Short mmCIF file of C-alpha atoms in Angstrom, two decimals:
data_model
loop_
_atom_site.label_atom_id
_atom_site.label_comp_id
_atom_site.label_asym_id
_atom_site.label_seq_id
_atom_site.Cartn_x
_atom_site.Cartn_y
_atom_site.Cartn_z
CA UNK H 1 0.89 -1.76 -23.17
CA UNK H 2 -0.40 -2.08 -19.60
CA UNK H 3 1.31 1.16 -18.70
CA UNK H 4 -1.36 3.06 -20.64
CA UNK H 5 -3.98 2.12 -18.08
CA UNK H 6 -4.62 5.18 -16.02
CA UNK H 7 -6.79 5.00 -13.01
CA UNK H 8 -8.09 7.81 -10.93
CA UNK H 9 -6.72 10.32 -13.43
CA UNK H 10 -5.99 12.98 -10.85
CA UNK H 11 -4.52 16.20 -12.26
CA UNK H 12 -2.52 18.09 -9.66
CA UNK H 13 -3.21 21.82 -9.55
CA UNK H 14 -4.39 24.43 -7.09
CA UNK H 15 -7.88 25.70 -7.76
CA UNK H 16 -11.11 26.33 -5.92
CA UNK H 17 -12.43 23.06 -7.32
CA UNK H 18 -9.39 21.14 -6.04
CA UNK H 19 -9.88 22.65 -2.59
CA UNK H 20 -13.52 21.62 -2.30
CA UNK H 21 -14.48 18.87 0.12
CA UNK H 22 -14.89 15.57 -1.77
CA UNK H 23 -18.36 15.10 -0.26
CA UNK H 24 -19.52 18.43 -1.63
CA UNK H 25 -18.02 17.64 -5.02
CA UNK H 26 -19.74 14.26 -5.25
CA UNK H 27 -23.11 15.76 -4.30
CA UNK H 28 -22.66 18.64 -6.72
CA UNK H 29 -21.78 16.30 -9.52
CA UNK H 30 -24.95 14.31 -8.88
CA UNK H 31 -26.95 17.56 -8.82
CA UNK H 32 -25.37 18.65 -12.11
CA UNK H 33 -26.19 15.34 -13.79
CA UNK H 34 -29.80 15.48 -12.66
CA UNK H 35 -30.16 19.09 -13.80
CA UNK H 36 -28.61 18.42 -17.19
CA UNK H 37 -31.35 15.85 -17.72
CA UNK H 38 -33.97 18.20 -16.35
CA UNK H 39 -33.11 20.96 -18.83
CA UNK H 40 -35.70 20.67 -21.58
CA UNK H 41 -35.13 23.48 -24.02
CA UNK H 42 -32.22 25.07 -25.83
CA UNK H 43 -32.13 27.98 -23.40
CA UNK H 44 -31.71 25.95 -20.25
CA UNK H 45 -29.23 23.65 -21.98
CA UNK H 46 -27.24 26.63 -23.18
CA UNK H 47 -27.20 27.86 -19.60
CA UNK H 48 -25.95 24.42 -18.48
CA UNK H 49 -23.25 24.58 -21.19
CA UNK H 50 -22.02 27.93 -19.97
CA UNK H 51 -22.01 26.73 -16.36
CA UNK H 52 -20.10 23.54 -17.18
CA UNK H 53 -17.53 25.48 -19.21
CA UNK H 54 -17.18 27.87 -16.29
CA UNK H 55 -16.46 24.93 -13.95
CA UNK H 56 -13.94 23.49 -16.42
CA UNK H 57 -12.11 26.80 -16.61
CA UNK H 58 -11.89 27.42 -12.87
CA UNK H 59 -10.70 23.83 -12.28
CA UNK H 60 -7.41 24.79 -14.04
CA UNK H 61 -7.26 21.40 -15.70
CA UNK H 62 -6.12 21.66 -19.36
CA UNK H 63 -9.14 21.54 -21.70
CA UNK H 64 -7.39 19.01 -23.92
CA UNK H 65 -7.60 16.46 -21.10
CA UNK H 66 -11.39 16.79 -21.16
CA UNK H 67 -11.44 16.46 -24.94
CA UNK H 68 -9.34 13.29 -24.59
CA UNK H 69 -12.14 11.77 -22.53
CA UNK H 70 -14.61 12.56 -25.32
CA UNK H 71 -12.47 10.66 -27.80
CA UNK H 72 -13.04 7.49 -25.80
CA UNK H 73 -16.82 7.67 -26.21
CA UNK H 74 -17.24 9.22 -29.65
CA UNK H 75 -18.86 6.01 -30.92
CA UNK H 76 -21.58 6.24 -28.29
CA UNK H 77 -21.97 9.91 -29.04
CA UNK H 78 -22.32 9.39 -32.81
CA UNK H 79 -24.70 6.50 -32.30
CA UNK H 80 -26.98 8.51 -30.02
CA UNK H 81 -26.97 11.45 -32.41
CA UNK H 82 -27.82 9.30 -35.46
CA UNK H 83 -30.63 7.46 -33.67
CA UNK H 84 -32.14 10.73 -32.47
CA UNK H 85 -31.89 12.18 -35.96
CA UNK H 86 -34.69 9.84 -37.09
CA UNK H 87 -36.60 9.96 -33.88
CA UNK H 88 -38.55 13.13 -34.43
CA UNK H 89 -40.74 14.11 -37.38
CA UNK H 90 -41.67 17.60 -36.36
CA UNK H 91 -40.56 20.68 -38.26
CA UNK H 92 -39.52 21.10 -41.87
CA UNK H 93 -38.45 18.06 -43.89
CA UNK H 94 -34.81 18.40 -44.87
CA UNK H 95 -33.99 15.10 -46.53
CA UNK H 96 -36.38 12.38 -47.54
CA UNK H 97 -35.58 9.02 -49.10
CA UNK H 98 -37.31 5.63 -49.02
CA UNK H 99 -39.16 5.49 -45.68
CA UNK H 100 -36.89 7.77 -43.67
CA UNK H 101 -37.02 11.48 -43.54
CA UNK H 102 -34.83 13.87 -41.62
CA UNK H 103 -36.58 16.91 -40.22
CA UNK H 104 -35.34 20.04 -38.49
CA UNK H 105 -36.90 18.66 -35.32
CA UNK H 106 -34.70 15.57 -35.65
CA UNK H 107 -31.54 17.59 -36.14
CA UNK H 108 -32.42 19.70 -33.13
CA UNK H 109 -32.99 16.59 -31.05
CA UNK H 110 -29.72 14.96 -32.17
CA UNK H 111 -27.68 18.02 -31.29
CA UNK H 112 -29.52 18.35 -28.00
CA UNK H 113 -28.84 14.76 -26.94
CA UNK H 114 -25.18 14.82 -28.02
CA UNK H 115 -24.66 18.03 -26.08
CA UNK H 116 -26.18 16.49 -22.98
CA UNK H 117 -23.79 13.53 -23.13
CA UNK H 118 -20.79 15.81 -23.69
CA UNK H 119 -21.77 17.85 -20.65
CA UNK H 120 -22.17 14.71 -18.56
CA UNK H 121 -18.70 13.50 -19.52
CA UNK H 122 -17.18 16.90 -18.82
CA UNK H 123 -18.73 17.36 -15.42
CA UNK H 124 -17.87 13.86 -14.21
CA UNK H 125 -14.29 14.31 -15.49
CA UNK H 126 -14.02 17.42 -13.34
CA UNK H 127 -14.63 15.24 -10.30
CA UNK H 128 -11.99 12.64 -11.17
CA UNK H 129 -9.43 15.19 -12.36
CA UNK H 130 -9.64 17.35 -9.24
CA UNK H 131 -10.03 14.71 -6.51
CA UNK H 132 -7.40 12.17 -5.47
CA UNK H 133 -8.66 8.58 -5.36
CA UNK H 134 -8.09 8.59 -1.61
CA UNK H 135 -10.19 11.62 -0.85
CA UNK H 136 -12.83 10.27 -3.22
CA UNK H 137 -12.94 7.13 -1.09
CA UNK H 138 -13.11 9.19 2.09
CA UNK H 139 -15.95 11.21 0.58
CA UNK H 140 -17.93 8.15 -0.40
CA UNK H 141 -17.39 6.60 3.03
CA UNK H 142 -18.57 9.75 4.74
CA UNK H 143 -21.62 10.12 2.47
CA UNK H 144 -22.61 6.50 3.00
CA UNK H 145 -22.13 6.69 6.76
CA UNK H 146 -25.86 7.24 7.50
CA UNK H 147 -26.30 3.63 6.35
CA UNK H 148 -24.88 2.46 9.66
CA UNK H 149 -28.08 3.58 11.36
CA UNK H 150 -30.08 1.06 9.35
CA UNK H 151 -28.09 -1.96 10.50
CA UNK H 152 -25.25 -1.77 7.98
CA UNK H 153 -22.82 -0.78 10.70
CA UNK H 154 -19.67 -2.33 9.35
CA UNK H 155 -20.57 -2.43 5.66
CA UNK H 156 -19.60 1.17 5.02
CA UNK H 157 -16.21 0.76 6.64
CA UNK H 158 -15.54 -2.52 4.82
CA UNK H 159 -16.53 -0.97 1.51
CA UNK H 160 -14.15 1.96 2.05
CA UNK H 161 -11.33 -0.36 3.15
CA UNK H 162 -11.83 -2.47 0.03
CA UNK H 163 -11.63 0.60 -2.18
CA UNK H 164 -8.49 1.83 -0.43
CA UNK H 165 -6.76 -1.51 -0.84
CA UNK H 166 -7.90 -1.89 -4.45
CA UNK H 167 -6.53 1.54 -5.33
CA UNK H 168 -3.28 0.77 -3.56
CA UNK H 169 -2.77 -2.53 -5.38
CA UNK H 170 -3.68 -1.55 -8.93
CA UNK H 171 -0.18 -0.32 -9.82
CA UNK H 172 1.42 -3.25 -7.98
CA UNK H 173 -0.66 -5.78 -9.89
CA UNK H 174 -0.04 -4.06 -13.22
CA UNK H 175 3.68 -4.29 -12.53
CA UNK H 176 3.32 -7.93 -11.61
CA UNK H 177 1.28 -8.70 -14.75
CA UNK H 178 4.02 -7.13 -16.83
CA UNK H 179 6.69 -9.23 -15.13
CA UNK H 180 4.72 -12.42 -15.74
CA UNK H 181 4.12 -11.44 -19.38
CA UNK H 182 7.83 -10.92 -19.90
CA UNK H 183 8.61 -14.20 -18.18
CA UNK H 184 6.16 -16.04 -20.43
CA UNK H 185 7.46 -14.28 -23.52
CA UNK H 186 10.98 -15.36 -22.55
CA UNK H 187 9.63 -18.91 -22.50
CA UNK H 188 8.27 -18.53 -26.02
CA UNK H 189 4.69 -17.39 -25.39
CA UNK H 190 3.25 -15.43 -28.30
CA UNK H 191 0.85 -12.77 -27.05
CA UNK H 192 0.61 -10.54 -30.09
CA UNK H 193 -0.08 -12.79 -33.05
CA UNK H 194 -2.80 -15.23 -33.97
CA UNK H 195 -6.57 -15.09 -34.03
CA UNK H 196 -8.62 -13.54 -31.26
CA UNK H 197 -9.29 -16.96 -29.75
CA UNK H 198 -5.59 -17.80 -29.79
CA UNK H 199 -4.70 -14.54 -28.14
CA UNK H 200 -7.29 -15.00 -25.43
CA UNK H 201 -5.94 -18.51 -24.85
CA UNK H 202 -2.43 -17.07 -24.55
CA UNK H 203 -3.62 -14.95 -21.65
CA UNK H 204 -4.38 -17.97 -19.48
CA UNK H 205 -0.72 -18.60 -18.52
CA UNK H 206 -0.59 -14.97 -17.42
CA UNK H 207 -3.82 -14.78 -15.48
CA UNK H 208 -3.30 -17.94 -13.44
CA UNK H 209 0.07 -16.95 -11.93
CA UNK H 210 -1.30 -13.46 -11.38
CA UNK H 211 -4.30 -14.84 -9.51
CA UNK H 212 -2.16 -17.13 -7.36
CA UNK H 213 0.25 -14.38 -6.44
CA UNK H 214 -2.64 -12.04 -5.59
CA UNK H 215 -4.03 -14.59 -3.18
CA UNK H 216 -0.63 -14.90 -1.55
CA UNK H 217 -0.35 -11.13 -1.35
CA UNK H 218 -3.79 -10.90 0.21
CA UNK H 219 -2.76 -13.38 2.88
CA UNK H 220 0.42 -11.47 3.70
CA UNK H 221 -1.43 -8.17 3.69
CA UNK H 222 -3.98 -9.56 6.14
CA UNK H 223 -1.18 -10.56 8.52
CA UNK H 224 0.48 -7.16 8.18
CA UNK H 225 -2.85 -5.45 8.90
CA UNK H 226 -3.35 -7.61 11.97
CA UNK H 227 0.12 -6.60 13.15
CA UNK H 228 -0.99 -3.01 12.91
CA UNK H 229 -3.84 -3.65 15.31
CA UNK H 230 -6.56 -3.70 12.63
CA UNK H 231 -9.71 -5.24 14.03
CA UNK H 232 -12.35 -4.49 11.43
CA UNK H 233 -12.54 -0.77 12.07
CA UNK H 234 -13.97 -0.90 15.58
CA UNK H 235 -13.03 2.28 17.45
CA UNK H 236 -10.98 3.55 14.54
CA UNK H 237 -10.20 7.25 14.30
CA UNK H 238 -8.92 9.26 11.32
CA UNK H 239 -5.88 11.43 10.95
CA UNK H 240 -7.46 13.62 8.30
CA UNK H 241 -10.87 14.92 9.20
CA UNK H 242 -13.03 16.14 6.33
CA UNK H 243 -13.92 19.77 6.98
CA UNK H 244 -15.96 22.23 4.99
CA UNK H 245 -14.19 25.40 3.86
CA UNK H 246 -14.99 28.65 2.04
CA UNK H 247 -14.56 26.90 -1.32
CA UNK H 248 -17.43 24.61 -0.39
CA UNK H 249 -19.64 27.57 0.38
CA UNK H 250 -18.90 29.02 -3.07
CA UNK H 251 -19.67 25.65 -4.62
CA UNK H 252 -23.01 25.45 -2.85
CA UNK H 253 -23.95 29.00 -3.87
CA UNK H 254 -22.95 28.20 -7.44
CA UNK H 255 -25.11 25.08 -7.58
CA UNK H 256 -28.05 27.01 -6.10
CA UNK H 257 -27.76 29.63 -8.86
CA UNK H 258 -27.39 26.89 -11.44
CA UNK H 259 -30.48 25.02 -10.20
CA UNK H 260 -32.61 28.20 -10.21
CA UNK H 261 -31.31 29.07 -13.68
CA UNK H 262 -32.16 25.71 -15.23
CA UNK H 263 -35.60 25.46 -13.66
CA UNK H 264 -36.36 29.10 -14.40
CA UNK H 265 -35.41 28.82 -18.05
CA UNK H 266 -37.44 25.60 -18.33
CA UNK H 267 -40.53 27.40 -17.05
CA UNK H 268 -40.11 30.63 -18.99
CA UNK H 269 -39.58 29.09 -22.43
CA UNK C 1 17.68 -7.77 34.22
CA UNK C 2 14.49 -6.43 32.64
CA UNK C 3 13.08 -8.67 29.94
CA UNK C 4 10.59 -7.43 27.35
CA UNK C 5 9.97 -10.95 26.03
CA UNK C 6 10.13 -14.20 27.99
CA UNK C 7 9.79 -17.45 26.12
CA UNK C 8 9.36 -20.55 28.29
CA UNK C 9 9.61 -24.08 26.89
CA UNK C 10 7.79 -23.21 23.70
CA UNK C 11 7.00 -25.80 21.05
CA UNK C 12 5.18 -25.06 17.80
CA UNK C 13 3.69 -27.80 15.67
CA UNK C 14 1.84 -27.54 12.41
CA UNK C 15 0.12 -30.07 10.22
CA UNK C 16 0.72 -30.26 6.53
CA UNK C 17 -0.40 -33.09 4.26
CA UNK C 18 -1.58 -34.98 7.34
CA UNK C 19 1.94 -35.08 8.79
CA UNK C 20 2.88 -33.15 11.91
CA UNK C 21 5.97 -31.00 11.71
CA UNK C 22 7.71 -29.38 14.62
CA UNK C 23 8.89 -25.89 13.68
CA UNK C 24 10.08 -24.85 17.14
CA UNK C 25 11.27 -27.37 19.73
CA UNK C 26 11.04 -26.72 23.45
CA UNK C 27 12.68 -23.32 23.17
CA UNK C 28 13.36 -20.99 26.08
CA UNK C 29 14.69 -17.48 25.60
CA UNK C 30 14.62 -14.05 27.19
CA UNK C 31 15.01 -10.81 25.27
CA UNK C 32 16.35 -7.91 27.28
CA UNK C 33 14.59 -4.54 27.00
CA UNK C 34 16.47 -2.12 24.76
CA UNK C 35 18.75 -4.76 23.24
CA UNK C 36 19.55 -5.44 19.58
CA UNK C 37 19.27 -9.16 18.87
CA UNK C 38 19.88 -10.89 15.57
CA UNK C 39 18.47 -14.35 14.89
CA UNK C 40 20.26 -16.24 12.14
CA UNK C 41 19.19 -19.40 10.44
CA UNK C 42 18.67 -20.87 6.98
CA UNK C 43 15.24 -21.44 5.44
CA UNK C 44 13.10 -23.79 7.48
CA UNK C 45 15.10 -23.35 10.68
CA UNK C 46 11.98 -22.15 12.48
CA UNK C 47 13.06 -18.52 12.76
CA UNK C 48 10.01 -17.08 11.00
CA UNK C 49 7.65 -19.25 13.03
CA UNK C 50 9.34 -18.00 16.19
CA UNK C 51 9.04 -14.40 14.99
CA UNK C 52 5.31 -14.71 14.39
CA UNK C 53 4.86 -16.14 17.88
CA UNK C 54 6.37 -13.04 19.45
CA UNK C 55 3.34 -10.87 18.74
CA UNK C 56 0.72 -13.57 18.90
CA UNK C 57 0.20 -14.15 15.16
CA UNK C 58 1.18 -17.74 15.85
CA UNK C 59 0.16 -19.27 19.16
CA UNK C 60 2.57 -21.75 20.75
CA UNK C 61 1.37 -25.36 20.84
CA UNK C 62 3.09 -25.86 24.20
CA UNK C 63 4.70 -23.43 26.62
CA UNK C 64 4.13 -19.72 27.15
CA UNK C 65 5.37 -16.44 25.77
CA UNK C 66 5.14 -13.34 27.93
CA UNK C 67 5.39 -9.91 26.30
CA UNK C 68 5.91 -7.26 28.94
CA UNK C 69 4.30 -9.74 31.32
CA UNK C 70 1.24 -10.37 29.08
CA UNK C 71 0.58 -13.91 27.88
CA UNK C 72 0.23 -14.00 24.08
CA UNK C 73 -2.34 -16.81 24.38
CA UNK C 74 -4.99 -14.59 26.00
CA UNK C 75 -7.52 -13.40 23.39
CA UNK C 76 -8.66 -10.31 25.25
CA UNK C 77 -5.16 -8.82 25.37
CA UNK C 78 -4.27 -9.59 21.75
CA UNK C 79 -4.23 -5.91 20.75
CA UNK C 80 -2.08 -5.06 23.79
CA UNK C 81 0.54 -7.57 22.68
CA UNK C 82 0.48 -6.32 19.08
CA UNK C 83 0.91 -2.70 20.07
CA UNK C 84 3.95 -3.63 22.16
CA UNK C 85 5.58 -5.88 19.60
CA UNK C 86 5.50 -4.46 16.07
CA UNK C 87 6.32 -6.67 13.14
CA UNK C 88 7.83 -6.00 9.74
CA UNK C 89 7.85 -8.62 6.99
CA UNK C 90 9.92 -9.45 3.97
CA UNK C 91 7.93 -7.88 1.13
CA UNK C 92 7.28 -4.17 1.63
CA UNK C 93 4.67 -4.19 -1.16
CA UNK C 94 2.44 -6.51 0.80
CA UNK C 95 2.54 -4.46 3.99
CA UNK C 96 1.53 -1.04 2.75
CA UNK C 97 -2.20 -0.39 2.85
CA UNK C 98 -2.77 3.13 1.56
CA UNK C 99 -1.57 4.79 -1.64
CA UNK C 100 -0.20 7.86 0.12
CA UNK C 101 2.78 7.52 2.47
CA UNK C 102 1.36 9.53 5.39
CA UNK C 103 -1.98 7.74 5.20
CA UNK C 104 -0.25 4.40 5.32
CA UNK C 105 1.83 5.35 8.35
CA UNK C 106 -1.34 6.63 10.04
CA UNK C 107 -3.09 3.27 9.64
CA UNK C 108 -1.73 1.75 12.87
CA UNK C 109 -2.42 4.76 15.14
CA UNK C 110 -5.88 5.16 13.54
CA UNK C 111 -6.68 1.57 14.50
CA UNK C 112 -5.60 2.35 18.05
CA UNK C 113 -8.26 5.05 18.11
CA UNK C 114 -5.95 7.94 18.88
CA UNK C 115 -7.08 11.57 18.46
CA UNK C 116 -6.29 13.07 14.99
CA UNK C 117 -3.75 15.54 16.36
CA UNK C 118 -1.71 12.87 18.06
CA UNK C 119 -1.82 10.67 14.94
CA UNK C 120 -0.43 13.58 12.90
CA UNK C 121 2.38 14.02 15.43
CA UNK C 122 3.23 10.34 15.51
CA UNK C 123 3.21 10.06 11.70
CA UNK C 124 5.60 12.98 11.34
CA UNK C 125 7.97 11.76 14.02
CA UNK C 126 7.91 8.16 12.71
CA UNK C 127 8.75 9.33 9.18
CA UNK C 128 11.53 11.47 10.58
CA UNK C 129 12.91 8.55 12.57
CA UNK C 130 13.32 6.48 9.39
CA UNK C 131 14.58 9.47 7.41
CA UNK C 132 11.61 9.59 5.03
CA UNK C 133 10.01 12.88 6.09
CA UNK C 134 10.34 14.43 2.64
CA UNK C 135 8.15 11.68 1.13
CA UNK C 136 5.12 12.46 3.31
CA UNK C 137 2.70 12.76 0.42
CA UNK C 138 4.37 10.49 -2.15
CA UNK C 139 2.96 7.29 -3.55
CA UNK C 140 4.74 4.22 -2.13
CA UNK C 141 4.54 2.70 -5.61
CA UNK C 142 7.13 5.18 -6.90
CA UNK C 143 9.70 4.54 -4.13
CA UNK C 144 12.62 2.10 -4.09
CA UNK C 145 12.44 -1.18 -2.19
CA UNK C 146 14.55 0.14 0.68
CA UNK C 147 12.44 3.27 0.94
CA UNK C 148 9.22 1.25 0.91
CA UNK C 149 10.55 -0.96 3.66
CA UNK C 150 11.43 2.14 5.71
CA UNK C 151 7.85 3.33 5.25
CA UNK C 152 6.67 -0.06 6.51
CA UNK C 153 8.93 0.35 9.55
CA UNK C 154 7.58 3.88 10.11
CA UNK C 155 4.05 2.46 10.02
CA UNK C 156 4.96 0.18 12.91
CA UNK C 157 6.93 2.79 14.87
CA UNK C 158 3.95 5.15 14.72
CA UNK C 159 2.20 2.73 17.09
CA UNK C 160 5.12 3.34 19.49
CA UNK C 161 5.91 -0.32 20.20
CA UNK C 162 8.42 -1.41 22.83
CA UNK C 163 9.88 -3.99 20.54
CA UNK C 164 10.34 -4.30 16.80
CA UNK C 165 10.51 -7.76 15.22
CA UNK C 166 11.68 -7.88 11.62
CA UNK C 167 11.33 -11.08 9.63
CA UNK C 168 13.97 -10.95 6.88
CA UNK C 169 13.23 -7.31 6.06
CA UNK C 170 16.18 -7.09 3.69
CA UNK C 171 15.71 -10.31 1.72
CA UNK C 172 14.18 -8.58 -1.29
CA UNK C 173 16.41 -5.51 -1.28
CA UNK C 174 19.61 -4.56 -3.08
CA UNK C 175 22.80 -4.00 -1.02
CA UNK C 176 22.11 -0.27 -0.75
CA UNK C 177 18.57 -0.85 0.50
CA UNK C 178 19.89 -3.43 2.98
CA UNK C 179 22.38 -0.97 4.38
CA UNK C 180 19.62 1.66 4.74
CA UNK C 181 17.44 -0.70 6.74
CA UNK C 182 20.15 -1.96 9.07
CA UNK C 183 21.36 1.59 9.76
CA UNK C 184 17.80 2.73 10.43
CA UNK C 185 17.32 -0.13 12.91
CA UNK C 186 20.48 0.72 14.83
CA UNK C 187 19.44 4.35 14.93
CA UNK C 188 15.98 3.46 16.31
CA UNK C 189 17.57 1.15 18.85
CA UNK C 190 20.01 3.80 20.10
CA UNK C 191 17.88 6.93 19.87
CA UNK C 192 14.44 5.64 20.77
CA UNK C 193 15.50 2.71 22.90
CA UNK C 194 13.32 0.32 20.89
CA UNK C 195 14.21 -3.33 21.39
CA UNK C 196 15.09 -4.80 17.98
CA UNK C 197 14.88 -8.44 16.98
CA UNK C 198 16.21 -8.83 13.47
CA UNK C 199 15.74 -12.14 11.72
CA UNK C 200 17.95 -12.64 8.71
CA UNK C 201 20.26 -14.96 6.88
CA UNK C 202 22.78 -12.25 6.04
CA UNK C 203 25.58 -12.54 8.58
CA UNK C 204 26.92 -9.03 7.90
CA UNK C 205 23.76 -7.62 9.41
CA UNK C 206 24.64 -9.21 12.74
CA UNK C 207 27.95 -7.38 12.92
CA UNK C 208 26.94 -4.64 15.38
CA UNK C 209 24.28 -6.52 17.30
CA UNK C 210 24.34 -6.96 21.07
CA UNK C 211 23.51 -10.60 20.75
CA UNK C 212 23.36 -13.21 18.01
CA UNK C 213 21.29 -16.37 18.10
CA UNK C 214 21.66 -19.15 15.58
CA UNK C 215 18.67 -21.38 14.92
CA UNK C 216 18.61 -24.76 13.29
CA UNK C 217 15.76 -27.30 13.18
CA UNK C 218 13.68 -25.30 15.64
CA UNK C 219 16.39 -25.03 18.25
CA UNK C 220 18.87 -22.38 19.29
CA UNK C 221 22.29 -23.84 18.69
CA UNK C 222 24.41 -20.82 19.45
CA UNK C 223 23.90 -17.68 21.53
CA UNK C 224 26.37 -14.92 22.29
CA UNK C 225 28.13 -11.76 21.16
CA UNK C 226 28.62 -11.58 17.36
CA UNK C 227 32.34 -12.31 17.42
CA UNK C 228 31.85 -15.23 19.81
CA UNK C 229 29.25 -16.82 17.57
CA UNK C 230 31.16 -16.18 14.35
CA UNK C 231 34.28 -17.87 15.66
CA UNK C 232 32.46 -21.12 15.37
CA UNK C 233 33.01 -21.32 11.62
CA UNK C 234 32.58 -25.08 11.32
CA UNK C 235 29.28 -25.10 13.20
CA UNK C 236 27.86 -22.21 11.16
CA UNK C 237 28.80 -23.88 7.90
CA UNK C 238 27.25 -27.15 9.03
CA UNK C 239 23.85 -25.43 9.40
CA UNK C 240 24.07 -23.84 5.97
CA UNK C 241 25.13 -20.34 6.95
CA UNK C 242 28.02 -18.38 5.53
CA UNK C 243 30.42 -16.73 7.92
CA UNK C 244 31.39 -13.14 7.11
CA UNK C 245 34.32 -13.16 4.69
CA UNK C 246 36.51 -11.27 7.15
CA UNK C 247 35.99 -13.87 9.88
CA UNK C 248 36.61 -16.65 7.42
CA UNK C 249 39.88 -15.04 6.31
CA UNK C 250 41.14 -14.54 9.86
CA UNK C 251 40.08 -18.04 10.77
CA UNK C 252 42.02 -19.48 7.82
CA UNK C 253 45.08 -17.41 8.76
CA UNK C 254 44.91 -18.64 12.32
CA UNK C 255 44.60 -22.22 11.15
CA UNK C 256 47.78 -21.79 9.16
CA UNK C 257 49.76 -20.64 12.12
CA UNK C 258 49.40 -16.84 12.01
CA UNK C 259 48.74 -15.28 15.37
CA UNK C 260 45.68 -13.16 14.51
CA UNK C 261 42.84 -12.16 16.74
CA UNK C 262 39.74 -13.81 15.22
CA UNK C 263 37.12 -11.89 17.21
CA UNK C 264 36.91 -8.87 14.93
CA UNK C 265 34.32 -8.60 12.16
CA UNK C 266 34.47 -5.29 10.32
CA UNK C 267 36.70 -4.87 7.28
CA UNK C 268 38.77 -2.07 8.87
CA UNK C 269 39.44 -4.06 12.03
CA UNK C 270 40.41 -7.08 9.97
CA UNK C 271 42.79 -5.03 7.88
CA UNK C 272 44.37 -3.64 11.04
CA UNK C 273 44.71 -7.13 12.45
CA UNK C 274 46.43 -8.40 9.32
CA UNK C 275 48.69 -5.35 9.19
CA UNK C 276 49.75 -6.04 12.75
CA UNK C 277 50.72 -9.58 11.87
CA UNK C 278 52.54 -8.50 8.70
CA UNK C 279 54.51 -5.85 10.56
CA UNK C 280 55.32 -8.35 13.27
CA UNK C 281 56.75 -10.78 10.70
#
């Protein structure tokens, strides 16, 4: 059951999107999200749709993986759509009962909002599918590095180190949790039956050993890091330098076109 | 004689539950540069405490330890000591920092502030030295215990230490993984001239060492070539260690009046020894 947890769902392939610098990808994703919200009419949103689909296609990640992500949030999607359905009373009345009436304006709005959310999910999935957790961390560290000029000298490094270690230990801890669960099951623990409260209570004998062993691990890891001359990142260099390539230039040109398109269509219509 | 490590009258005390325990008692020892030393002892014999003192993780309560002439007590040279004496622990899972093999191996050299090109070189040659070069971009999580431990060793070697201290590196591995590690250590010792100090409770691993030390209650009770130490079957058993089966067999034969040479350890040599006796009879 714990094996289903996927984290940093990287999909290995060779594409222009995969080759992009993580910093550029993070910035572009932020730009995309902002612009999707900026688009105000059907024309600019349609343009955004086309652009997002274009990005999905050139990323060479199977479309069904993106659709899988939608499945996880369909409740949110349906909820937003239904709420927006009643939100507007412009246009022709389609259905009317008791005090509610559904208008064409409402339907338009519901579709519009749902589409926006779908685009958001798609574009952020592109980032996680095409970037390894490690380069994502590197990208974040590099983007946050200006913070060191405002007195947060070590904070950026510590944050990146924490993320690296967390990513490294997720599979290890999942494995450990599974071992403990099996050990407790062998001792007669019942994790699957009973009421919700009972099942939550049954988790306590799993969480406590897991916590204790994590603390022990942390202690050993700290010693091992010390043995490898770690001193809080002072004077540290990096083996892999982040460098901008041609792919990044394409990405920047693309986002420039996209920005002009959205704003232009917003003004024209 | 050129010593990489000089231990002079070292005592280590620690306090637990308001009682003072002595883990290492007035111990003096020199480790020769380029040698392969195995330290044997059962749990609580003080061998791990001693290991952690060699690179300054533990500071001696009394006495001094010199690594390449540098006192491990001095704070300002702490990094210098650690880059000379690399340390590998029991659980490979708790020593690996990054989720990609090459990035993990690069961690040490990155901390030393080396230029990216040199780090790349060191990472590649360290992985090659432990025979893991094909796993450069794998996830440690998917490797076997022995492979993970070799990655941990590569991470230390990439810092190019003079001396490698390993605290029971094979305790959590299967026999195959254990073999891999011991072979790798001998290879590093011979080809790169790295001084190896292997701490273990598996006697077989001491077989090809230059020197074997036996620790009990914080003291060294035996020191010599492997076959010299292993001859002392009674003493080894009294401190809770098992002698290699071959030695035990030859020892028993000798006790019963057969004229065998008890200073061989490997299975082939033992077989030859027994054959000689049988043919003689």
